[in-house]
PDB file of C-alpha atoms in Angstrom:
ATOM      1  CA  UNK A   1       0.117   8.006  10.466  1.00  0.00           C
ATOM      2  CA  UNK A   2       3.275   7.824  12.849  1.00  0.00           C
ATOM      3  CA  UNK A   3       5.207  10.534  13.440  1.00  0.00           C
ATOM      4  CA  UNK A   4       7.921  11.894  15.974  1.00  0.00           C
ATOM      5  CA  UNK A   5       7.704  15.226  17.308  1.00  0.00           C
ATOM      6  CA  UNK A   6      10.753  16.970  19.117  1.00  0.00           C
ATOM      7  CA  UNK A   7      11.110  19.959  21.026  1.00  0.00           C
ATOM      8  CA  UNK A   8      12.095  23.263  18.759  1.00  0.00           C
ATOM      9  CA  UNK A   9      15.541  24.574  19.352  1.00  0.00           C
ATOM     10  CA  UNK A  10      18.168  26.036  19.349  1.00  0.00           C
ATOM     11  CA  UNK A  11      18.934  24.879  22.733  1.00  0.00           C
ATOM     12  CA  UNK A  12      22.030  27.162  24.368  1.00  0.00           C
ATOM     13  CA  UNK A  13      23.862  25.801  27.702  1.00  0.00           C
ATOM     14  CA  UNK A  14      26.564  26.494  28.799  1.00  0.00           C
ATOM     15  CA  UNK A  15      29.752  23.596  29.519  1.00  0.00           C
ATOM     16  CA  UNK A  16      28.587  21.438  32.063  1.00  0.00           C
ATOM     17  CA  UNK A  17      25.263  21.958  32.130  1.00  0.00           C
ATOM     18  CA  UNK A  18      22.463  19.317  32.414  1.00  0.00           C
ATOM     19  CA  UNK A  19      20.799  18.198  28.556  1.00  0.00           C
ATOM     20  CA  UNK A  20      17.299  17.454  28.024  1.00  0.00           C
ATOM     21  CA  UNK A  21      15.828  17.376  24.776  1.00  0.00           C
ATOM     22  CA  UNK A  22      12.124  15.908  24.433  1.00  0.00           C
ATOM     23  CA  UNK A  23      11.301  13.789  22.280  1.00  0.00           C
ATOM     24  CA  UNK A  24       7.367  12.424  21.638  1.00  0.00           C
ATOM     25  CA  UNK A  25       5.550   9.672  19.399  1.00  0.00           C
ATOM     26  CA  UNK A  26       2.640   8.577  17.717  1.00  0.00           C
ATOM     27  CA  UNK A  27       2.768   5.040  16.603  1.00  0.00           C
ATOM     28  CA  UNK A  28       0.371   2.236  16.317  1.00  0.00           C
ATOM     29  CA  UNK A  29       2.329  -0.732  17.220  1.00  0.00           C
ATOM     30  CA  UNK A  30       5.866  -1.171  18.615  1.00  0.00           C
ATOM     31  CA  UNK A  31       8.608   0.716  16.532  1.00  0.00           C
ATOM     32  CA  UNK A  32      12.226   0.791  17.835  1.00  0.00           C
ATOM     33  CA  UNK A  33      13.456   4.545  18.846  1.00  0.00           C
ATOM     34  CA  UNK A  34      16.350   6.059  17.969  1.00  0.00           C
ATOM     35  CA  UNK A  35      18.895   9.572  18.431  1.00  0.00           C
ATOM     36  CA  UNK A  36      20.809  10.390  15.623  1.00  0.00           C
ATOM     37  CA  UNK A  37      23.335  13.301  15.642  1.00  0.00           C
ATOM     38  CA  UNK A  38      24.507  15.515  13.039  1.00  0.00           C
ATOM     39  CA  UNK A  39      27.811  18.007  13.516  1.00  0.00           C
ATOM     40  CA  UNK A  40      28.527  20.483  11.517  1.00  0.00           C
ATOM     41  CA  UNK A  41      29.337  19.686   7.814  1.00  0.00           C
ATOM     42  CA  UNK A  42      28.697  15.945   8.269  1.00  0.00           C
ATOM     43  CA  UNK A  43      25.925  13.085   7.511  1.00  0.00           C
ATOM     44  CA  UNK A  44      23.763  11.558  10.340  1.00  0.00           C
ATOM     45  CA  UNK A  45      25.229   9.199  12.423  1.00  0.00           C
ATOM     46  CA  UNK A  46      23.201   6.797  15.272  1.00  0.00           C
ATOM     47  CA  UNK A  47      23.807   8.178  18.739  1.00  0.00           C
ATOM     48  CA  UNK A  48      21.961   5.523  20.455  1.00  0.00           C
ATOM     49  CA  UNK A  49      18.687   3.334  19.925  1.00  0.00           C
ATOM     50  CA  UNK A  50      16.129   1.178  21.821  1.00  0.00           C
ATOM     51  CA  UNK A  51      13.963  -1.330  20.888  1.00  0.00           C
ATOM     52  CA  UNK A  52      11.351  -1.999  23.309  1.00  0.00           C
ATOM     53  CA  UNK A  53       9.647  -0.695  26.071  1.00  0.00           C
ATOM     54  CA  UNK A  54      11.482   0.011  29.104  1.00  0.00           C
ATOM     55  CA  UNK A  55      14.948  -0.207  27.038  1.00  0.00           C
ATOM     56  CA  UNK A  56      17.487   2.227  28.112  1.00  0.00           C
ATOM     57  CA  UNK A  57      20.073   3.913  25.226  1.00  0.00           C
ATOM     58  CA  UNK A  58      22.931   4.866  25.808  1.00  0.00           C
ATOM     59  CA  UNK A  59      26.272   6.451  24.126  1.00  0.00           C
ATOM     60  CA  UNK A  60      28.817   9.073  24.893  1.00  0.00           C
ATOM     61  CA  UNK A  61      27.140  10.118  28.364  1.00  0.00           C
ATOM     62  CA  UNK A  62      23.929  10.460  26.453  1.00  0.00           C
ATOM     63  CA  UNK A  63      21.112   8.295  28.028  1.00  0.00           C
ATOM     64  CA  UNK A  64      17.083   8.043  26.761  1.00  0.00           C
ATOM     65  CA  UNK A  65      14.995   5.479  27.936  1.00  0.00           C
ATOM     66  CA  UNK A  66      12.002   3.979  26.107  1.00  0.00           C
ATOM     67  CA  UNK A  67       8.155   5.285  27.913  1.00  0.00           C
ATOM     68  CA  UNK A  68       5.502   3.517  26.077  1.00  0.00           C
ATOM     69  CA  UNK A  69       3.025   4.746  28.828  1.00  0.00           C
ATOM     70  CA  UNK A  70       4.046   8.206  27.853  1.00  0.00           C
ATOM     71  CA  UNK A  71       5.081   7.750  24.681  1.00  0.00           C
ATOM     72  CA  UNK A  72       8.406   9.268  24.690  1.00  0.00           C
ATOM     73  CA  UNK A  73      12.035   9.294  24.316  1.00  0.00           C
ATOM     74  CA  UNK A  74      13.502  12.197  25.829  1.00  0.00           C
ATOM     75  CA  UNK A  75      17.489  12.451  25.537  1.00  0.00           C
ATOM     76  CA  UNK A  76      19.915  13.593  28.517  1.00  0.00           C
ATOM     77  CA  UNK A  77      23.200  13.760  29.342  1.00  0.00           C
ATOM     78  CA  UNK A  78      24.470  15.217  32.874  1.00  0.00           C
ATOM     79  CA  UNK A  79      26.847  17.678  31.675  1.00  0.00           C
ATOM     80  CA  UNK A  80      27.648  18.867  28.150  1.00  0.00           C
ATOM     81  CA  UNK A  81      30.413  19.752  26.382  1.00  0.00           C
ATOM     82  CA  UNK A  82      31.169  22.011  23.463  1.00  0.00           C
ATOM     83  CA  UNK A  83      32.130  19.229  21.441  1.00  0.00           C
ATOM     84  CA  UNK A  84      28.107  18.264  21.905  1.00  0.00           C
ATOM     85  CA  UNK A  85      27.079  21.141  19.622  1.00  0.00           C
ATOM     86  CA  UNK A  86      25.225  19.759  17.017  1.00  0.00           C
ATOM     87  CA  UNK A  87      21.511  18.775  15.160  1.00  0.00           C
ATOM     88  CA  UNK A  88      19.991  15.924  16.945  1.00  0.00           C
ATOM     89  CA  UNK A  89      17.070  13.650  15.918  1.00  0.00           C
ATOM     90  CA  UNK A  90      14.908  11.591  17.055  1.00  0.00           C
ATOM     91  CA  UNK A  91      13.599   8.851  14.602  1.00  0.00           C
ATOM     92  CA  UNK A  92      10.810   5.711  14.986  1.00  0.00           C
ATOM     93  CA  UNK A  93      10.919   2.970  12.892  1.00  0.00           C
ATOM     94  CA  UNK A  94       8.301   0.230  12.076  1.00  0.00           C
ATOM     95  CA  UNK A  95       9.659  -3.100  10.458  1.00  0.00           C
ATOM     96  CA  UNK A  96       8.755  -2.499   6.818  1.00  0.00           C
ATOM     97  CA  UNK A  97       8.619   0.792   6.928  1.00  0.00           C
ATOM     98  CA  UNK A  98      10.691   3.711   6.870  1.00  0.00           C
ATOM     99  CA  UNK A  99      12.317   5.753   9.108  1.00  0.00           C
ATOM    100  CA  UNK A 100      10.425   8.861  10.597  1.00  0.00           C
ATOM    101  CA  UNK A 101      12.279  12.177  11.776  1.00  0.00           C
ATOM    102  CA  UNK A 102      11.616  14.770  14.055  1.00  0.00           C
ATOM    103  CA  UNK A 103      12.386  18.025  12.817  1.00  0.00           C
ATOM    104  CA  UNK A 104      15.589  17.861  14.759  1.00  0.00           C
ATOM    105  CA  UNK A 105      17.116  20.023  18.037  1.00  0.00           C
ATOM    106  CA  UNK A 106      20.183  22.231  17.682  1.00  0.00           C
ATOM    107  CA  UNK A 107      22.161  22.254  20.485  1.00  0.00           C
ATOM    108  CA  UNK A 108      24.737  24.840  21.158  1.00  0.00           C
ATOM    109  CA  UNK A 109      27.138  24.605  23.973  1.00  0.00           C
ATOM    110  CA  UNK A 110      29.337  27.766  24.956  1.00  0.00           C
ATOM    111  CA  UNK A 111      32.574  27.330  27.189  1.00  0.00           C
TER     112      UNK A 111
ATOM    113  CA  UNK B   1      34.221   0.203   9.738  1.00  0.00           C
ATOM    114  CA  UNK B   2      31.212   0.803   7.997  1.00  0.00           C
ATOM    115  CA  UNK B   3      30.799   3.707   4.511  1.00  0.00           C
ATOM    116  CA  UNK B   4      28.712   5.280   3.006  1.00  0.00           C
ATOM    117  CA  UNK B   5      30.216   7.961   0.376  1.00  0.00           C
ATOM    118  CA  UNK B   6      28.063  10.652  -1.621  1.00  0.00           C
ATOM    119  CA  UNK B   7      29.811  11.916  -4.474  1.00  0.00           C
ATOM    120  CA  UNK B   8      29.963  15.476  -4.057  1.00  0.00           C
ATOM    121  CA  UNK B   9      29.863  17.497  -1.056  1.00  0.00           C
ATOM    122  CA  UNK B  10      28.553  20.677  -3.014  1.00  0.00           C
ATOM    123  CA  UNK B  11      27.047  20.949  -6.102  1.00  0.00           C
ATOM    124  CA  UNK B  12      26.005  23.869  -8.225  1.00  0.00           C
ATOM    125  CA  UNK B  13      23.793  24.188 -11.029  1.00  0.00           C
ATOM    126  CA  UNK B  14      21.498  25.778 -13.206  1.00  0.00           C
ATOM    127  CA  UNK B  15      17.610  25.799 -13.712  1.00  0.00           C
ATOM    128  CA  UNK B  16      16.556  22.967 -16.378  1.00  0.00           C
ATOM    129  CA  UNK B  17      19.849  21.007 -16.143  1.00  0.00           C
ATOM    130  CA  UNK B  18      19.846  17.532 -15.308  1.00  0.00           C
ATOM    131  CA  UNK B  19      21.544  16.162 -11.931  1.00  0.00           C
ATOM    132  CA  UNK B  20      23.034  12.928 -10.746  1.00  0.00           C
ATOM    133  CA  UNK B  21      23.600  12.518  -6.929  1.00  0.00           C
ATOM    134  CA  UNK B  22      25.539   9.234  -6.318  1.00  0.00           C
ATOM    135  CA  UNK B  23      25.403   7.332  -3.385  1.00  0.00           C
ATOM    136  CA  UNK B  24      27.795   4.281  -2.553  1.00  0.00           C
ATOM    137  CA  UNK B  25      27.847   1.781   0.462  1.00  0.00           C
ATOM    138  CA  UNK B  26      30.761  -0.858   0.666  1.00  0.00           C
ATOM    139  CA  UNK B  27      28.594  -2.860   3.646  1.00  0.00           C
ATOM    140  CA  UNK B  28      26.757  -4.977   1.092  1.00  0.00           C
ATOM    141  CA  UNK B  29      23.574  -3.727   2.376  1.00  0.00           C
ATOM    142  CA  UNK B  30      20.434  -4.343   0.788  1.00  0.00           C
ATOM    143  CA  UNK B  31      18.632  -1.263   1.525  1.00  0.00           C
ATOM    144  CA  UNK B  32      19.581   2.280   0.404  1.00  0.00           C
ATOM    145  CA  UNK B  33      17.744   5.620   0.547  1.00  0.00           C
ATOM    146  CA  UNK B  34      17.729   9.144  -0.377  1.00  0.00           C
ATOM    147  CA  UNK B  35      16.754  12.108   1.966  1.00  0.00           C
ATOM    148  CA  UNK B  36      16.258  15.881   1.525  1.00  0.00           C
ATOM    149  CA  UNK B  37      17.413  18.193   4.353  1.00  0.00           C
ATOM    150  CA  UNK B  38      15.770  21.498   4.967  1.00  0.00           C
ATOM    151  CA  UNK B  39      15.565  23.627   7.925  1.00  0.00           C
ATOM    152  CA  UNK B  40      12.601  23.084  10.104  1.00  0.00           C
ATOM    153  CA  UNK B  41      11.381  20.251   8.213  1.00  0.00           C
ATOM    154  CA  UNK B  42      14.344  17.575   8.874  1.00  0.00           C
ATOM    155  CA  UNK B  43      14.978  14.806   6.912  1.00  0.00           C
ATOM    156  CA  UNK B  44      12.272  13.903   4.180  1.00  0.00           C
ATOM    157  CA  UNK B  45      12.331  10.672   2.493  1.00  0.00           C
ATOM    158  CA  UNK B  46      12.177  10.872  -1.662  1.00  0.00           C
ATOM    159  CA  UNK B  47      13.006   7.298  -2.692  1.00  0.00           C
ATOM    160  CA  UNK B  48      14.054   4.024  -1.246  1.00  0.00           C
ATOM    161  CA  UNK B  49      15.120   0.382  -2.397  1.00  0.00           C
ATOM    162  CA  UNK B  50      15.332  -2.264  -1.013  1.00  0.00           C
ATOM    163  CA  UNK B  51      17.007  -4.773  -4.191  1.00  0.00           C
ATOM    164  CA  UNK B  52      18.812  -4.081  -7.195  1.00  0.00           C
ATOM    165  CA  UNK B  53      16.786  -2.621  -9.699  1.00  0.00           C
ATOM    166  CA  UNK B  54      13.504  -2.298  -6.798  1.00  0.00           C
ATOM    167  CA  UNK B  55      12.942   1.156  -6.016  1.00  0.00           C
ATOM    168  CA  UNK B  56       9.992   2.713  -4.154  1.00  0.00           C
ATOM    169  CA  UNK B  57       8.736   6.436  -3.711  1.00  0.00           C
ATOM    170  CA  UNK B  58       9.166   7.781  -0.318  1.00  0.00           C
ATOM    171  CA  UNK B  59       7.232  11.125   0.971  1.00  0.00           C
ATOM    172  CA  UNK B  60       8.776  13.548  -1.239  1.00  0.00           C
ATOM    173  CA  UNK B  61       9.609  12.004  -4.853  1.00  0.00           C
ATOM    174  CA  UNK B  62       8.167  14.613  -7.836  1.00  0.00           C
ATOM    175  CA  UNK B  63      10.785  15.682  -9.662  1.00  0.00           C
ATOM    176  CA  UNK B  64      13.229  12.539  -8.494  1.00  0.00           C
ATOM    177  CA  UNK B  65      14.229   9.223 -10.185  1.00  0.00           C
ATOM    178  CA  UNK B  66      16.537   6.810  -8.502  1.00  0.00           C
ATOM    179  CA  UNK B  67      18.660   3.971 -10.322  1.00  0.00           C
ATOM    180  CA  UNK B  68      20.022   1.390  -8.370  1.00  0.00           C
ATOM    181  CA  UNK B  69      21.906  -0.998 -10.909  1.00  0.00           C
ATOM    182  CA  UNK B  70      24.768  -2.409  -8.603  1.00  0.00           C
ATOM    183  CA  UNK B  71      24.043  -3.510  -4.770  1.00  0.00           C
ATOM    184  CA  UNK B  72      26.464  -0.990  -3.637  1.00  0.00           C
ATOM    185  CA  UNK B  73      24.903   1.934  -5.876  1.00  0.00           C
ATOM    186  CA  UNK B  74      21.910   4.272  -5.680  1.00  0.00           C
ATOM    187  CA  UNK B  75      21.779   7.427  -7.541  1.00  0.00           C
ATOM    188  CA  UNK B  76      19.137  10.101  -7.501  1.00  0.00           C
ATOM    189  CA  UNK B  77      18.600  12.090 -10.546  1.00  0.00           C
ATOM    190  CA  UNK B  78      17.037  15.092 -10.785  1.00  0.00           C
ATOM    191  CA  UNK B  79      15.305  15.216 -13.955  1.00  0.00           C
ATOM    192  CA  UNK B  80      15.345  18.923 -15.046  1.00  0.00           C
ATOM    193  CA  UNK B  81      16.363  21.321 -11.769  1.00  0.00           C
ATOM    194  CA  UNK B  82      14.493  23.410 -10.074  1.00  0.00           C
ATOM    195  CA  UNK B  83      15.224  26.580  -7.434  1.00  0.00           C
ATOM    196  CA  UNK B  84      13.049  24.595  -4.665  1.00  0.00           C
ATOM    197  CA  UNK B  85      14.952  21.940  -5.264  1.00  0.00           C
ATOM    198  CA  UNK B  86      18.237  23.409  -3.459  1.00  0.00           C
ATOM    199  CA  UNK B  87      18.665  21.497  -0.348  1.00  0.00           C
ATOM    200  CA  UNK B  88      21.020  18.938   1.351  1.00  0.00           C
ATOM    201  CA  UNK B  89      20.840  15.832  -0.051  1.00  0.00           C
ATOM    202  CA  UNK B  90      21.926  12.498   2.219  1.00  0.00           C
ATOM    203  CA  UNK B  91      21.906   8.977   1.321  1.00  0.00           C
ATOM    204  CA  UNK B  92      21.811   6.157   3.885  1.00  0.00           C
ATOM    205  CA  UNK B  93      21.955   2.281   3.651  1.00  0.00           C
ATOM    206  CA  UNK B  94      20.899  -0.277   6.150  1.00  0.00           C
ATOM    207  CA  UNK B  95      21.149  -4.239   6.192  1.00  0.00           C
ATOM    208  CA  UNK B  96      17.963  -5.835   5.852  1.00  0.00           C
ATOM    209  CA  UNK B  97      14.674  -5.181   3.939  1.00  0.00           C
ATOM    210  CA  UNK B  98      11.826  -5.196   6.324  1.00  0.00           C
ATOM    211  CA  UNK B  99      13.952  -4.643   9.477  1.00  0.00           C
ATOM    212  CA  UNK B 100      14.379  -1.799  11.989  1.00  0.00           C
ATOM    213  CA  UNK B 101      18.274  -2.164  11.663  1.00  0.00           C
ATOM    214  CA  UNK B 102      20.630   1.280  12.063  1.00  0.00           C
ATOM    215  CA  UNK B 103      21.033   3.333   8.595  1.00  0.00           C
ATOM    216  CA  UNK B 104      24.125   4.449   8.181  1.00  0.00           C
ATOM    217  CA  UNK B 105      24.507   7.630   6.565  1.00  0.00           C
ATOM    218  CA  UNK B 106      27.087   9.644   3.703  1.00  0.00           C
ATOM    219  CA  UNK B 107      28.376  13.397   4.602  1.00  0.00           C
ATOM    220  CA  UNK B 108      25.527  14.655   2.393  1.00  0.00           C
ATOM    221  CA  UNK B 109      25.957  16.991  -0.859  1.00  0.00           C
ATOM    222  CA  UNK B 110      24.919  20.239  -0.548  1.00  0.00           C
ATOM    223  CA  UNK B 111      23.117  21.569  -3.910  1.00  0.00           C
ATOM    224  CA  UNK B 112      22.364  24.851  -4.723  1.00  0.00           C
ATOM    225  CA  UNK B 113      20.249  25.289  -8.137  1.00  0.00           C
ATOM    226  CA  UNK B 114      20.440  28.901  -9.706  1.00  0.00           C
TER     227      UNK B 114
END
């Protein structure tokens, strides 16, 4: 079945620094790709989303860009800040389906 | 601006009692779900629904019912508690049944079952 896999954290950097966070897929046809973030204390919310290949995300200085060929969906940002520190997931979804999660990233960013 | 609230934000209870989680939306969306949280296994899916009174079982759903009697509404029940139940709990709604559309997602409620 499809499924998302993401790379285990925690992820430390310090402010500034440059993000990646991989993100992989297995899917058999074309599901849309999304980041969600989670801070501390609160619910889920979308951080950005494409949905086709090629497609480029992007939110809050956070970029990922859509790789069919490789599959992936890897999320960057060119320099962090502590207010970054959070869970973040990367999700597939098929039409008529349900969402799928990776197991999610924490990222913790120290001034 | 679009809501999703979750009744509680923490929730205690005992072994064998029976639990109501409830979930509201005030985006008249027509899909709502229920998710468990643990560490190192992210977000599971138990039930989903995609209509009043429709409700389907996600990954996850023994020991779970859902209700959905109102559009806006979805409430997971736990049935008679259980230890390994003790999670975070987090609904989400989303517009259209059959769609890859953003959910939209409550604070979650924290249970812990003693």
């Amino acid at each position: 079945g499809d499924s998302v896999t993401q790379m285990e954290g925690p992820v430390t950097l310090s402010e500034e620094a440059f993000l990646t966070i991989n993100c992989t897929y297995t899917a058999t046809g074309y599901p849309s790709l999304f980041w969600y973030v989670q801070y501390p204390g609160e619910g889920l919310q979308l951080l950005l989303k494409a949905t086709k290949a090629d497609d480029k995300g992007s939110n809050k200085g956070f970029e990922a860009t859509y790789r069919k060929e490789t599959t992936s969906f890897h999320l960057e940002k060119g320099s962090v800040q502590v207010s970054d520190s959070a869970v973040y997931f990367c999700a597939l979804h098929q039409a008529g389906t349900a969402l799928i999660f990776g197991k999610g990233t924490t990222l913790s960013v120290s001034s | 601006d679009v809501k999703v609230t979750q009744s509680s934000r923490y929730l205690v209870k005992r072994t064998g009692e029976k639990v109501f989680l409830e979930c509201v939306q005030d985006m008249d969306h027509e899909n709502m779900f229920w998710y468990r949280q643990d560490p190192g296994l992210g977000l599971r899916l138990i039930y989903f629904s995609y209509d009043v009174k429709m409700k389907e079982k996600g990954d996850i759903p023994e020991g779970y019912s859902v209700s959905r009697e109102k559009k806006e509404r979805f409430s997971l029940i736990l049935e008679s508690a259980s230890t390994n139940q003790t999670s975070m709990y987090l609904c989400a709604s989303s517009p259209r049944p059959g769609s890859t559309d953003t959910q939209y997602f409550g604070p979650g409620t924290r249970l812990t079952v003693l």
